[in-house]
Amino acid sequence: MSPNPTQNDFTVYYNVGSATAAFITVTNLNSGVSDNYLLDLSKTYKTINLSSKPNGQYIVNLVTDNVIVDTKQLIKN
């Protein structure tokens, strides 16, 4: 995941293996508000724009077949 910290856009690099469905959740730690971003299983990255989101700390989860398989912390300045 880069850049971290970010001001607007960040890119998540992923490997979903043999999963049949995958998405990224981005959750603001202060408000608890979460957004989901569906992933294209034929690709290995997704760029997400946070320009409309408030500055702060976020948790980014990779979910494949409804199981969280990776979690990272992201800072938005």
JSON list of C-alpha atoms in Angstrom, two decimals, residues 15-47:
[
{"chain": "A", "resi": 15, "resn": "ASN", "atom": "CA", "xyz": [-3.02, -11.18, -4.39]},
{"chain": "A", "resi": 16, "resn": "VAL", "atom": "CA", "xyz": [-6.41, -12.86, -4.02]},
{"chain": "A", "resi": 17, "resn": "GLY", "atom": "CA", "xyz": [-5.18, -16.36, -4.88]},
{"chain": "A", "resi": 18, "resn": "SER", "atom": "CA", "xyz": [-8.09, -18.60, -5.84]},
{"chain": "A", "resi": 19, "resn": "ALA", "atom": "CA", "xyz": [-10.76, -16.37, -4.28]},
{"chain": "A", "resi": 20, "resn": "THR", "atom": "CA", "xyz": [-14.02, -15.94, -6.17]},
{"chain": "A", "resi": 21, "resn": "ALA", "atom": "CA", "xyz": [-14.78, -12.49, -4.72]},
{"chain": "A", "resi": 22, "resn": "ALA", "atom": "CA", "xyz": [-12.69, -9.76, -3.09]},
{"chain": "A", "resi": 23, "resn": "PHE", "atom": "CA", "xyz": [-13.02, -6.22, -1.83]},
{"chain": "A", "resi": 24, "resn": "ILE", "atom": "CA", "xyz": [-11.20, -3.59, 0.19]},
{"chain": "A", "resi": 25, "resn": "THR", "atom": "CA", "xyz": [-12.78, -1.89, 3.21]},
{"chain": "A", "resi": 26, "resn": "VAL", "atom": "CA", "xyz": [-11.47, 1.49, 4.33]},
{"chain": "A", "resi": 27, "resn": "THR", "atom": "CA", "xyz": [-12.64, 2.45, 7.83]},
{"chain": "A", "resi": 28, "resn": "ASN", "atom": "CA", "xyz": [-12.10, 5.79, 9.55]},
{"chain": "A", "resi": 29, "resn": "LEU", "atom": "CA", "xyz": [-10.96, 5.04, 13.10]},
{"chain": "A", "resi": 30, "resn": "ASN", "atom": "CA", "xyz": [-12.51, 8.22, 14.54]},
{"chain": "A", "resi": 31, "resn": "SER", "atom": "CA", "xyz": [-16.00, 7.97, 13.04]},
{"chain": "A", "resi": 32, "resn": "GLY", "atom": "CA", "xyz": [-16.24, 4.26, 12.29]},
{"chain": "A", "resi": 33, "resn": "VAL", "atom": "CA", "xyz": [-17.51, 5.07, 8.79]},
{"chain": "A", "resi": 34, "resn": "SER", "atom": "CA", "xyz": [-16.50, 2.39, 6.32]},
{"chain": "A", "resi": 35, "resn": "ASP", "atom": "CA", "xyz": [-16.44, 2.22, 2.51]},
{"chain": "A", "resi": 36, "resn": "ASN", "atom": "CA", "xyz": [-16.11, -0.91, 0.36]},
{"chain": "A", "resi": 37, "resn": "TYR", "atom": "CA", "xyz": [-14.28, -1.10, -2.97]},
{"chain": "A", "resi": 38, "resn": "LEU", "atom": "CA", "xyz": [-14.80, -4.16, -5.18]},
{"chain": "A", "resi": 39, "resn": "LEU", "atom": "CA", "xyz": [-11.64, -5.65, -6.67]},
{"chain": "A", "resi": 40, "resn": "ASP", "atom": "CA", "xyz": [-11.03, -6.91, -10.19]},
{"chain": "A", "resi": 41, "resn": "LEU", "atom": "CA", "xyz": [-9.71, -10.44, -9.60]},
{"chain": "A", "resi": 42, "resn": "SER", "atom": "CA", "xyz": [-7.68, -10.31, -12.82]},
{"chain": "A", "resi": 43, "resn": "LYS", "atom": "CA", "xyz": [-5.61, -7.36, -11.53]},
{"chain": "A", "resi": 44, "resn": "THR", "atom": "CA", "xyz": [-3.12, -7.00, -8.67]},
{"chain": "A", "resi": 45, "resn": "TYR", "atom": "CA", "xyz": [-3.73, -3.41, -7.55]},
{"chain": "A", "resi": 46, "resn": "LYS", "atom": "CA", "xyz": [-6.45, -0.81, -7.00]},
{"chain": "A", "resi": 47, "resn": "THR", "atom": "CA", "xyz": [-6.07, 2.95, -6.58]}
]
